[in-house]
Structure formats: structure tokens, C-alpha cells
Amino acid sequence: LSNNSSSSAPSTTAAYMWWADTTNGILKIRNSANNAWVELLQLDGTLTLEDGSVSSPALAFRDDLNTGLYSSAADRFNVATGGVERMELGSTLTVFNEDGADTDFRIESDTNQNMFKLDASTSRIAIGHGTPTSILHIKDTVAGGDCQVHIEAESGNDAILLLDTSNGSGANADVRFAVDGTTKGRIAFVNSGSTAGDMFFAVNDNTERMRLGSDGDLGVGISSVITSRVHAVDGNARDTPHYIFEATASTGTNNDGDVFLIRSARGTGNANPLLNVLTSTSTSVFCATGDRKIGICTESPEARLHIEDPLTTGAVIQLTNAGGTSLPNG
């Protein structure tokens, strides 16, 4: 009864007897109760297993029977340790830690044992180290290196978003914008020297054009220490008038009430306006010159205060009280 080979089951059976089922190509052994057959392997050498379960895997270890491999359903391959599922490979999805156990996930590189780590207890991910303090925490552990994160398209000719933090004292934190491998613009936090705490904005092949100081001052067109709450520098030539401030209404008719312009129009002489307040038709309302003259409705004041009446009728100066009553001049 110990060994049998036939196309049908032996008529007389005994516990633990062998039978090579030549019809199905399976080697079987009789169970201990002598009431069923247990499949062991295919007659061509293929090893087959029962499906098993998470607590009793089909392929387990002699001294650790709740650790091993099993199949939870068709087309699924599962791994369990300690009776808990750790990984599932399916036909459409791969899942780690399906049961939500407090089990970390870690990937090592050649020199870093925490190249990637999921901290299960805090639900945080670390790249480059093992103790994340935020949802995603990236840290470069290479001595003297900078921590950079590139976000770019498939083609190297497209724009790139680069997050960069320098290493060591006096380091900066940058958000860079690059095209064709060259940084074209940048937003940076300065952490060195007398400018520590400033933020600056660079455009035009990474040239700084605006700086927000740590004290709240704003500089436009400069990169030096800001000397006033808002400090704007006109980059045009001295003889080229240029608007340094312009406020335009987004809707409505573009009349004198919709636009407020301040223009720097300083030339080579002191008589040229240093400050010019204009209407939308570029007509001067107020100007101040380098020789300390003020003009109202004129860009060429001939006295300390020069008021030019553009109208043919009406008073040049009108004084009223709080109730709107005209007061005598003088």
C-alpha cells in the first residue's frame, strides 16, 4: 500500500500511503484520518500548495507556523509574519501593510540605510534619514552637499522647478526655475551676513530684481540694503522717462479717474522733474524738480511753487470750509 501509480484511486487505502495520480499528473498522499487525499506536487516536478491563510500560511516555517506565504484570493500572493499580513501582490495592485499595523517600511541604498523610510507610527515619510518630522521630510546626509529636489518634464529642454537648500552656516534656501539646464529665475531666503532673513526674487537669467528685507522693507530693482519702507530703482537711462508706479482700474472707462501714475523722469539737469504725478492722458498734475521747485499742472515750475491754470475760467485757488462754503483768498 505504500506506493501506487494508476489512473484511478486505489480501492484499498491506508493513512499516509502514496498515489501517483496519472490522470491529473499529481503526486498525492493519504491523510492521517484516511478519508481524503493531500496533493503534494505535480508529476512534472511543479510544487503546488494549499491557499492557506494569514494565520496559517500554506508555506510556513517549522518553528514559526504563522509566518510564510499564502493566497487570500484568486491571483493574489500574500506574505505574513506573526499572523499579520505585511504585503499583497495582486494582478492590479501591490499593497504593503494592508492590515495597518505599526510596521515601518524602509529601503536602503549603498551607503544609507534610510534612503526611504515610512514611519508607520507617525504616518510620515523620510528620504535620506530615519526620523521624519513632517509628512514628507527630505534630508541630504552627504557631507558638504546641498539638498536638491528636481521637478521637470521628460524632455531636458523644458522648464525645471528646483528646490535647493545649501549646506553649512550662511546657507540659503532656494526655489529655482530653469530652462535648458540654466537657472532663469529664483526665489531665495538669505541666511548669511547682514542680509540674514531677507528674501529676494530674481529673473532675467537669475538677476535679482526685488528684495523683501527681514524688517519688512521692500526694494524693487536693487539688491543692496533697503533704506526705506519701499525703495524702487528705475533701471532705465537718466534721460529716459519711466513709470515706477502705475495703478490702473480693471474695469470701466479709462479716464483720468481710473489711472494713477507716478513717473521718474529725471534727466541730466536739476530742472527736470524728479517726481511726476500724471493722469491717464500723461498730463502732469504735480511734479517736483531737482532744484527744489514744485509745479502744479506744469512740468516746468519757474518758482518755488508754480501753479499753472489749464482752464480759461474759474479760480486758480479755491478755499472752502467743512460745510462747503467758499472762503476769501488771502
Short mmCIF file of C-alpha atoms in Angstrom, two decimals:
data_model
loop_
_atom_site.label_atom_id
_atom_site.label_comp_id
_atom_site.label_asym_id
_atom_site.label_seq_id
_atom_site.Cartn_x
_atom_site.Cartn_y
_atom_site.Cartn_z
CA LEU A 1 0.00 0.00 0.00
CA SER A 2 2.96 2.38 0.37
CA ASN A 3 3.43 3.24 -3.32
CA ASN A 4 0.78 3.26 -6.06
CA SER A 5 0.60 4.56 -9.60
CA SER A 6 -2.66 4.36 -11.53
CA SER A 7 -5.26 6.38 -13.41
CA SER A 8 -7.77 5.97 -10.57
CA ALA A 9 -7.51 5.91 -6.80
CA PRO A 10 -6.56 2.59 -5.18
CA SER A 11 -9.54 0.61 -3.98
CA THR A 12 -7.81 -0.16 -0.68
CA THR A 13 -6.31 2.81 1.15
CA ALA A 14 -4.31 3.44 4.31
CA ALA A 15 -3.13 6.53 6.13
CA TYR A 16 -0.04 8.17 4.59
CA MET A 17 0.04 5.90 1.54
CA TRP A 18 1.35 7.41 -1.72
CA TRP A 19 -0.52 7.60 -5.01
CA ALA A 20 0.72 8.98 -8.29
CA ASP A 21 -2.49 10.14 -9.98
CA THR A 22 -1.52 9.66 -13.62
CA THR A 23 -4.84 11.04 -14.90
CA ASN A 24 -4.28 14.50 -13.31
CA GLY A 25 -0.47 14.30 -13.08
CA ILE A 26 -0.39 14.82 -9.30
CA LEU A 27 1.51 13.05 -6.53
CA LYS A 28 -0.79 12.59 -3.52
CA ILE A 29 -0.56 11.23 0.00
CA ARG A 30 -3.41 9.89 2.13
CA ASN A 31 -4.22 12.00 5.19
CA SER A 32 -3.93 10.73 8.75
CA ALA A 33 -7.66 10.06 9.03
CA ASN A 34 -7.55 8.01 5.81
CA ASN A 35 -10.56 9.90 4.43
CA ALA A 36 -9.00 12.23 1.82
CA TRP A 37 -6.02 12.76 -0.43
CA VAL A 38 -3.50 15.57 0.07
CA GLU A 39 -1.86 16.99 -3.09
CA LEU A 40 1.92 17.32 -2.81
CA LEU A 41 3.29 18.24 -6.23
CA GLN A 42 2.80 17.82 -9.94
CA LEU A 43 4.36 14.75 -11.52
CA ASP A 44 6.39 17.10 -13.76
CA GLY A 45 8.10 18.48 -10.63
CA THR A 46 5.90 21.57 -10.12
CA LEU A 47 5.25 22.23 -6.42
CA THR A 48 1.66 23.21 -5.54
CA LEU A 49 0.36 24.49 -2.20
CA GLU A 50 -2.95 24.93 -0.47
CA ASP A 51 -4.20 28.53 -0.36
CA GLY A 52 -3.56 28.83 3.37
CA SER A 53 -4.48 31.92 5.43
CA VAL A 54 -2.84 34.82 7.22
CA SER A 55 -2.73 32.87 10.48
CA SER A 56 -1.79 29.57 8.85
CA PRO A 57 0.20 30.20 5.67
CA ALA A 58 0.40 27.47 3.04
CA LEU A 59 4.19 27.66 3.10
CA ALA A 60 5.41 28.25 6.65
CA PHE A 61 8.41 27.52 8.82
CA ARG A 62 8.72 24.56 11.14
CA ASP A 63 9.23 26.65 14.28
CA ASP A 64 7.10 29.64 13.12
CA LEU A 65 3.89 28.38 11.57
CA ASN A 66 2.13 31.79 11.33
CA THR A 67 4.92 33.27 9.19
CA GLY A 68 5.08 32.48 5.50
CA LEU A 69 3.25 32.63 2.16
CA TYR A 70 -0.42 32.21 1.31
CA SER A 71 -3.05 33.27 -1.25
CA SER A 72 -6.01 35.26 0.07
CA ALA A 73 -7.94 35.03 -3.23
CA ALA A 74 -7.51 34.21 -6.90
CA ASP A 75 -4.48 35.92 -8.50
CA ARG A 76 -3.18 37.12 -5.13
CA PHE A 77 0.09 36.39 -3.38
CA ASN A 78 0.39 37.33 0.30
CA VAL A 79 3.17 37.45 2.85
CA ALA A 80 2.51 37.16 6.59
CA THR A 81 4.71 37.47 9.65
CA GLY A 82 3.40 36.77 13.12
CA GLY A 83 -0.07 36.09 11.74
CA VAL A 84 -0.32 39.62 10.24
CA GLU A 85 -0.36 40.38 6.52
CA ARG A 86 2.63 42.53 5.51
CA MET A 87 2.38 42.50 1.70
CA GLU A 88 -0.06 41.55 -1.04
CA LEU A 89 0.80 41.20 -4.73
CA GLY A 90 -2.30 41.26 -6.93
CA SER A 91 -2.95 41.36 -10.65
CA THR A 92 -3.79 45.11 -10.48
CA LEU A 93 -2.34 46.35 -7.15
CA THR A 94 0.57 45.87 -4.77
CA VAL A 95 -0.21 46.66 -1.13
CA PHE A 96 2.13 46.93 1.84
CA ASN A 97 0.78 46.69 5.39
CA GLU A 98 -2.84 46.00 4.37
CA ASP A 99 -3.88 45.49 8.00
CA GLY A 100 -2.50 48.88 9.09
CA ALA A 101 -0.04 47.50 11.63
CA ASP A 102 2.58 49.71 13.29
CA THR A 103 5.30 48.38 10.99
CA ASP A 104 7.81 50.68 9.32
CA PHE A 105 8.85 50.32 5.68
CA ARG A 106 12.45 51.04 4.75
CA ILE A 107 14.62 50.94 1.61
CA GLU A 108 18.40 51.00 1.86
CA SER A 109 20.89 52.39 -0.66
CA ASP A 110 24.56 51.55 -0.95
CA THR A 111 25.57 53.94 1.84
CA ASN A 112 22.33 54.95 3.55
CA GLN A 113 20.17 52.50 5.46
CA ASN A 114 17.29 55.01 5.44
CA MET A 115 17.30 56.10 1.81
CA PHE A 116 13.50 55.82 2.02
CA LYS A 117 11.52 55.23 5.21
CA LEU A 118 7.84 55.16 6.05
CA ASP A 119 7.39 55.76 9.77
CA ALA A 120 4.13 53.90 10.44
CA SER A 121 3.61 55.24 13.96
CA THR A 122 3.63 58.89 12.78
CA SER A 123 2.32 58.35 9.21
CA ARG A 124 5.33 60.26 7.86
CA ILE A 125 7.84 59.61 5.07
CA ALA A 126 11.56 60.37 5.22
CA ILE A 127 14.01 60.40 2.33
CA GLY A 128 17.67 60.27 3.27
CA HIS A 129 17.20 59.77 7.02
CA GLY A 130 15.13 57.84 9.53
CA THR A 131 13.29 60.41 11.69
CA PRO A 132 10.73 62.43 9.66
CA THR A 133 9.28 65.48 11.43
CA SER A 134 6.69 66.28 8.74
CA ILE A 135 4.54 64.36 6.25
CA LEU A 136 7.47 64.39 3.78
CA HIS A 137 10.94 65.11 5.15
CA ILE A 138 13.90 65.14 2.73
CA LYS A 139 17.44 65.40 4.04
CA ASP A 140 20.81 65.10 2.29
CA THR A 141 23.29 63.29 4.52
CA VAL A 142 26.26 63.66 2.14
CA ALA A 143 28.94 65.76 3.85
CA GLY A 144 29.23 69.20 2.24
CA GLY A 145 26.41 68.55 -0.22
CA ASP A 146 23.25 70.51 -0.94
CA CYS A 147 19.76 69.05 -0.73
CA GLN A 148 18.08 69.44 -4.11
CA VAL A 149 14.71 68.28 -5.43
CA HIS A 150 14.14 68.48 -9.19
CA ILE A 151 10.68 68.63 -10.76
CA GLU A 152 10.98 68.50 -14.53
CA ALA A 153 9.31 67.20 -17.66
CA GLU A 154 10.52 64.22 -19.67
CA SER A 155 12.45 66.43 -22.09
CA GLY A 156 15.56 68.23 -20.89
CA ASN A 157 14.53 71.33 -22.84
CA ASP A 158 11.51 72.07 -20.65
CA ALA A 159 11.27 74.23 -17.53
CA ILE A 160 12.51 72.75 -14.26
CA LEU A 161 11.40 73.56 -10.72
CA LEU A 162 14.34 73.05 -8.36
CA LEU A 163 14.08 73.13 -4.56
CA ASP A 164 17.54 73.71 -3.14
CA THR A 165 18.89 74.17 0.37
CA SER A 166 22.58 74.89 0.87
CA ASN A 167 24.68 73.16 3.50
CA GLY A 168 26.54 74.74 6.42
CA SER A 169 26.38 78.17 8.07
CA GLY A 170 25.26 81.04 5.86
CA ALA A 171 23.25 78.68 3.68
CA ASN A 172 20.34 79.80 1.50
CA ALA A 173 17.05 78.08 0.70
CA ASP A 174 16.07 78.49 -2.95
CA VAL A 175 13.21 77.77 -5.31
CA ARG A 176 14.74 77.92 -8.78
CA PHE A 177 13.20 77.95 -12.23
CA ALA A 178 15.41 76.64 -15.00
CA VAL A 179 15.20 76.16 -18.76
CA ASP A 180 17.66 74.04 -20.77
CA GLY A 181 19.60 73.33 -17.60
CA THR A 182 20.20 77.04 -16.78
CA THR A 183 18.57 78.84 -13.86
CA LYS A 184 16.47 81.72 -15.22
CA GLY A 185 14.65 82.81 -12.06
CA ARG A 186 14.88 82.26 -8.34
CA ILE A 187 13.14 82.94 -5.03
CA ALA A 188 15.63 82.69 -2.18
CA PHE A 189 15.79 83.05 1.59
CA VAL A 190 19.11 84.60 2.58
CA ASN A 191 20.80 83.27 5.71
CA SER A 192 24.19 84.96 5.77
CA GLY A 193 25.85 88.22 6.76
CA SER A 194 23.97 91.45 7.35
CA THR A 195 21.20 90.38 4.97
CA ALA A 196 20.18 87.33 7.01
CA GLY A 197 16.43 86.90 6.90
CA ASP A 198 15.93 88.70 3.57
CA MET A 199 14.09 87.15 0.66
CA PHE A 200 14.89 88.08 -2.91
CA PHE A 201 13.35 87.46 -6.31
CA ALA A 202 15.49 87.05 -9.42
CA VAL A 203 14.50 86.98 -13.10
CA ASN A 204 16.21 87.59 -16.46
CA ASP A 205 18.85 84.85 -16.24
CA ASN A 206 18.81 84.81 -12.44
CA THR A 207 19.37 88.56 -11.91
CA GLU A 208 17.95 89.90 -8.65
CA ARG A 209 15.15 92.43 -9.23
CA MET A 210 13.32 92.64 -5.90
CA ARG A 211 14.21 92.08 -2.24
CA LEU A 212 11.99 91.86 0.82
CA GLY A 213 14.01 92.73 3.90
CA SER A 214 13.76 90.98 7.24
CA ASP A 215 12.44 94.25 8.72
CA GLY A 216 9.57 94.37 6.19
CA ASP A 217 11.12 96.89 3.78
CA LEU A 218 10.70 96.23 0.07
CA GLY A 219 13.28 97.05 -2.58
CA VAL A 220 12.48 96.93 -6.29
CA GLY A 221 15.33 96.95 -8.79
CA ILE A 222 18.05 96.77 -6.11
CA SER A 223 19.88 94.10 -4.15
CA SER A 224 21.65 96.27 -1.55
CA VAL A 225 20.44 97.07 1.98
CA ILE A 226 16.98 98.61 1.75
CA THR A 227 16.84 102.16 3.13
CA SER A 228 13.10 102.88 3.16
CA ARG A 229 9.81 101.08 3.50
CA VAL A 230 9.52 100.87 -0.30
CA HIS A 231 12.66 101.60 -2.30
CA ALA A 232 12.30 101.41 -6.10
CA VAL A 233 15.13 101.95 -8.55
CA ASP A 234 14.46 102.70 -12.22
CA GLY A 235 16.84 100.69 -14.36
CA ASN A 236 16.46 102.93 -17.42
CA ALA A 237 18.89 105.61 -18.51
CA ARG A 238 18.72 109.00 -16.75
CA ASP A 239 17.27 110.74 -19.80
CA THR A 240 14.54 108.11 -20.34
CA PRO A 241 11.25 108.85 -18.51
CA HIS A 242 9.83 105.70 -16.98
CA TYR A 243 6.84 104.88 -14.83
CA ILE A 244 7.92 103.49 -11.47
CA PHE A 245 4.39 103.15 -10.17
CA GLU A 246 1.16 102.61 -12.06
CA ALA A 247 -2.28 101.72 -10.77
CA THR A 248 -4.93 101.02 -13.39
CA ALA A 249 -8.60 100.20 -12.87
CA SER A 250 -9.51 96.75 -14.20
CA THR A 251 -12.98 97.83 -15.36
CA GLY A 252 -14.73 100.96 -16.52
CA THR A 253 -13.77 103.75 -18.88
CA ASN A 254 -10.08 104.63 -18.91
CA ASN A 255 -10.47 108.27 -17.88
CA ASP A 256 -8.47 110.46 -15.54
CA GLY A 257 -10.14 108.92 -12.51
CA ASP A 258 -9.20 105.34 -13.36
CA VAL A 259 -5.42 105.60 -13.51
CA PHE A 260 -2.85 106.88 -11.05
CA LEU A 261 0.71 107.13 -12.38
CA ILE A 262 3.98 108.22 -10.79
CA ARG A 263 6.82 108.65 -13.24
CA SER A 264 10.51 109.10 -12.66
CA ALA A 265 11.68 111.45 -15.42
CA ARG A 266 14.97 112.75 -14.09
CA GLY A 267 17.36 113.98 -16.74
CA THR A 268 20.83 115.46 -16.59
CA GLY A 269 19.77 118.83 -15.18
CA ASN A 270 18.28 119.76 -11.82
CA ALA A 271 15.30 121.42 -13.51
CA ASN A 272 13.98 118.14 -14.82
CA PRO A 273 11.24 116.53 -12.73
CA LEU A 274 12.41 114.06 -10.11
CA LEU A 275 8.80 113.10 -9.38
CA ASN A 276 5.87 113.42 -11.72
CA VAL A 277 2.25 112.52 -10.90
CA LEU A 278 0.29 112.09 -14.10
CA THR A 279 -3.23 111.42 -15.30
CA SER A 280 -4.06 108.60 -17.69
CA THR A 281 -3.54 111.04 -20.58
CA SER A 282 0.05 111.63 -19.37
CA THR A 283 -0.83 115.17 -18.29
CA SER A 284 1.17 116.37 -15.30
CA VAL A 285 -0.83 117.09 -12.14
CA PHE A 286 2.08 117.53 -9.75
CA CYS A 287 5.86 117.50 -10.12
CA ALA A 288 8.94 118.14 -8.00
CA THR A 289 12.27 119.09 -9.56
CA GLY A 290 15.89 118.62 -8.58
CA ASP A 291 16.29 122.34 -7.79
CA ARG A 292 13.51 122.09 -5.19
CA LYS A 293 10.65 123.60 -7.15
CA ILE A 294 7.08 122.31 -7.13
CA GLY A 295 4.80 122.55 -10.11
CA ILE A 296 1.05 122.04 -10.18
CA CYS A 297 -0.33 121.40 -13.67
CA THR A 298 3.09 122.19 -15.12
CA GLU A 299 6.32 120.18 -15.57
CA SER A 300 8.48 123.33 -15.72
CA PRO A 301 7.94 125.29 -12.49
CA GLU A 302 9.59 128.72 -12.53
CA ALA A 303 9.26 129.43 -8.79
CA ARG A 304 9.31 127.50 -5.54
CA LEU A 305 5.60 126.92 -6.09
CA HIS A 306 4.28 127.33 -9.61
CA ILE A 307 0.57 126.80 -10.29
CA GLU A 308 -0.48 126.88 -13.92
CA ASP A 309 -4.21 127.08 -14.64
CA PRO A 310 -5.10 124.88 -17.63
CA LEU A 311 -8.62 126.35 -17.67
CA THR A 312 -9.74 129.67 -19.11
CA THR A 313 -12.35 130.32 -16.43
CA GLY A 314 -12.62 129.70 -12.72
CA ALA A 315 -10.44 130.37 -9.69
CA VAL A 316 -6.84 129.22 -9.56
CA ILE A 317 -7.08 128.55 -5.80
CA GLN A 318 -10.38 127.80 -4.08
CA LEU A 319 -10.74 127.55 -0.29
CA THR A 320 -13.88 126.13 1.40
CA ASN A 321 -14.82 125.28 4.95
CA ALA A 322 -16.14 121.93 6.20
CA GLY A 323 -19.63 122.87 5.09
CA GLY A 324 -18.53 123.64 1.52
CA THR A 325 -18.76 127.44 1.85
CA SER A 326 -16.14 129.35 -0.13
CA LEU A 327 -13.67 131.33 1.93
CA PRO A 328 -11.96 134.53 0.80
CA ASN A 329 -8.45 134.15 -0.54
CA GLY A 330 -5.64 135.82 1.29
#
